[in-house]
Structure formats: C-alpha cells, structure tokens
Amino acid sequence: MRRKLPWFLFAASLAANLFFVAGAIVGRVASDDTPPGTADRLAAVAQELDLDEAQAAALGELRREFRSRWQANRQAGQSQRRAMLAEIAKPDFDRETFLRLADERFQQRRELFADFAQSLHAYLRGLTPEQRRKFLAMAEERGFLRSLFRGRPAGNKDG
C-alpha cells in the first residue's frame, strides 16, 4: 500500500489540475469576452439615447469591432515593447533607436484611434441630431468612451 500511495496522490493531483485547466479553457471559450457590466453599460446608453434596435445593435457591433482591433493592436505591440525594454536593458542607451521604436508604436496607436474616430463618426451620422447631441455630451465625461468601448470602468487604467 505504501508504494501505491504516491502514485495515487500523483494521479489525483494530475486529475484535479486537468479539471481545473479544462474548466478555465471551457469558461474562456464559452464566454463572449464581454467584461462584466458591459451589456448593462450598453443598455443604459441605448436607453439614455432612446436608440432603436438597429442603432443599439450597431453600437454593440462598433464596440466589438473596436475591442477586437484594440486587442490585436496590443498583441502586435508586444514585440515593440520587448525591443524597447531591451534597449533600456543595454549597458549603453541608444536614444535614437529607442525614439524610433517609440515612434513606430505610437504611430500604430494613432492609426487605431483615427480608425476608431472614423467608425464612431459614421455611427453618429446614423443618429438623430438629438441623439448625437446627447451622445457627445456623454462623451465629454472622462472615461465614458473607454468604459463603453473597451469595457473597463472609467477609473481602471489596466488594458
């Protein structure tokens, strides 16, 4: 019995870990990657603006499009981030190389924001003048667009 106990414990531990990992994977795949409260936030904005179903659906689609592009941009920027950190880690700092890397990264982000602004502008054209006025008034609130489109509370700087 003593010789079998470690193997039994190993098998039990392995099974528990597999169930834990499988649960995490299934939970991740099954979710629509919508942070908690986002649907409520979209619904509240839709109600505040008195959006019809098509307008509300278009707002949700704009949010999904932006979030997808934002995540892709973050992943693409990882190599640049690593290169910038590598520059910082070198014994001799090369300011010009670092500035070039930073400019490349910031240019990507500028492009993303310009694309988003263009998509948001197109969405706003589909609203009534009153809805557009209300939306822009709401957008004056710091963090409104971030919480609406990225799904983060206004005070959360993560992501």
PDB file of C-alpha atoms in Angstrom, residues 17-73:
ATOM      1  CA  ASN A  17      -5.179  20.011 -12.373  1.00  0.00           C
ATOM      2  CA  LEU A  18      -6.598  18.747 -15.655  1.00  0.00           C
ATOM      3  CA  PHE A  19     -10.132  19.507 -14.494  1.00  0.00           C
ATOM      4  CA  PHE A  20      -9.042  22.980 -13.379  1.00  0.00           C
ATOM      5  CA  VAL A  21      -7.311  23.756 -16.698  1.00  0.00           C
ATOM      6  CA  ALA A  22     -10.201  22.298 -18.724  1.00  0.00           C
ATOM      7  CA  GLY A  23     -12.684  24.389 -16.743  1.00  0.00           C
ATOM      8  CA  ALA A  24     -10.664  27.525 -17.367  1.00  0.00           C
ATOM      9  CA  ILE A  25     -10.424  26.793 -21.086  1.00  0.00           C
ATOM     10  CA  VAL A  26     -14.127  25.973 -21.423  1.00  0.00           C
ATOM     11  CA  GLY A  27     -15.053  29.093 -19.463  1.00  0.00           C
ATOM     12  CA  ARG A  28     -12.856  31.255 -21.687  1.00  0.00           C
ATOM     13  CA  VAL A  29     -14.165  29.742 -24.913  1.00  0.00           C
ATOM     14  CA  ALA A  30     -17.798  29.800 -23.796  1.00  0.00           C
ATOM     15  CA  SER A  31     -17.713  33.467 -22.804  1.00  0.00           C
ATOM     16  CA  ASP A  32     -18.156  36.171 -25.388  1.00  0.00           C
ATOM     17  CA  ASP A  33     -15.212  38.071 -23.862  1.00  0.00           C
ATOM     18  CA  THR A  34     -17.568  40.761 -22.635  1.00  0.00           C
ATOM     19  CA  PRO A  35     -16.409  42.168 -19.320  1.00  0.00           C
ATOM     20  CA  PRO A  36     -18.975  42.249 -16.514  1.00  0.00           C
ATOM     21  CA  GLY A  37     -21.272  45.236 -16.699  1.00  0.00           C
ATOM     22  CA  THR A  38     -20.614  45.979 -20.376  1.00  0.00           C
ATOM     23  CA  ALA A  39     -24.012  44.783 -21.547  1.00  0.00           C
ATOM     24  CA  ASP A  40     -25.571  46.871 -18.774  1.00  0.00           C
ATOM     25  CA  ARG A  41     -23.498  49.875 -19.849  1.00  0.00           C
ATOM     26  CA  LEU A  42     -24.525  49.469 -23.491  1.00  0.00           C
ATOM     27  CA  ALA A  43     -28.170  49.047 -22.463  1.00  0.00           C
ATOM     28  CA  ALA A  44     -28.013  52.146 -20.239  1.00  0.00           C
ATOM     29  CA  VAL A  45     -26.537  54.240 -23.051  1.00  0.00           C
ATOM     30  CA  ALA A  46     -29.084  52.864 -25.513  1.00  0.00           C
ATOM     31  CA  GLN A  47     -31.884  53.750 -23.111  1.00  0.00           C
ATOM     32  CA  GLU A  48     -30.466  57.200 -22.355  1.00  0.00           C
ATOM     33  CA  LEU A  49     -30.194  57.962 -26.074  1.00  0.00           C
ATOM     34  CA  ASP A  50     -33.525  56.298 -26.870  1.00  0.00           C
ATOM     35  CA  LEU A  51     -31.875  54.129 -29.535  1.00  0.00           C
ATOM     36  CA  ASP A  52     -33.961  51.803 -31.650  1.00  0.00           C
ATOM     37  CA  GLU A  53     -32.932  48.141 -32.005  1.00  0.00           C
ATOM     38  CA  ALA A  54     -30.856  48.709 -35.125  1.00  0.00           C
ATOM     39  CA  GLN A  55     -28.994  51.658 -33.568  1.00  0.00           C
ATOM     40  CA  ALA A  56     -28.321  49.712 -30.366  1.00  0.00           C
ATOM     41  CA  ALA A  57     -27.103  46.696 -32.349  1.00  0.00           C
ATOM     42  CA  ALA A  58     -24.819  48.948 -34.399  1.00  0.00           C
ATOM     43  CA  LEU A  59     -23.393  50.410 -31.178  1.00  0.00           C
ATOM     44  CA  GLY A  60     -22.722  46.887 -29.870  1.00  0.00           C
ATOM     45  CA  GLU A  61     -21.064  45.939 -33.153  1.00  0.00           C
ATOM     46  CA  LEU A  62     -18.915  49.084 -33.053  1.00  0.00           C
ATOM     47  CA  ARG A  63     -17.841  48.118 -29.558  1.00  0.00           C
ATOM     48  CA  ARG A  64     -16.959  44.549 -30.599  1.00  0.00           C
ATOM     49  CA  GLU A  65     -15.023  45.831 -33.614  1.00  0.00           C
ATOM     50  CA  PHE A  66     -13.053  48.326 -31.532  1.00  0.00           C
ATOM     51  CA  ARG A  67     -12.325  45.835 -28.766  1.00  0.00           C
ATOM     52  CA  SER A  68     -11.105  43.260 -31.276  1.00  0.00           C
ATOM     53  CA  ARG A  69      -8.861  45.792 -33.021  1.00  0.00           C
ATOM     54  CA  TRP A  70      -7.573  47.095 -29.662  1.00  0.00           C
ATOM     55  CA  GLN A  71      -6.580  43.595 -28.547  1.00  0.00           C
ATOM     56  CA  ALA A  72      -4.920  42.864 -31.890  1.00  0.00           C
ATOM     57  CA  ASN A  73      -3.017  46.137 -31.613  1.00  0.00           C
TER      58      ASN A  73
END
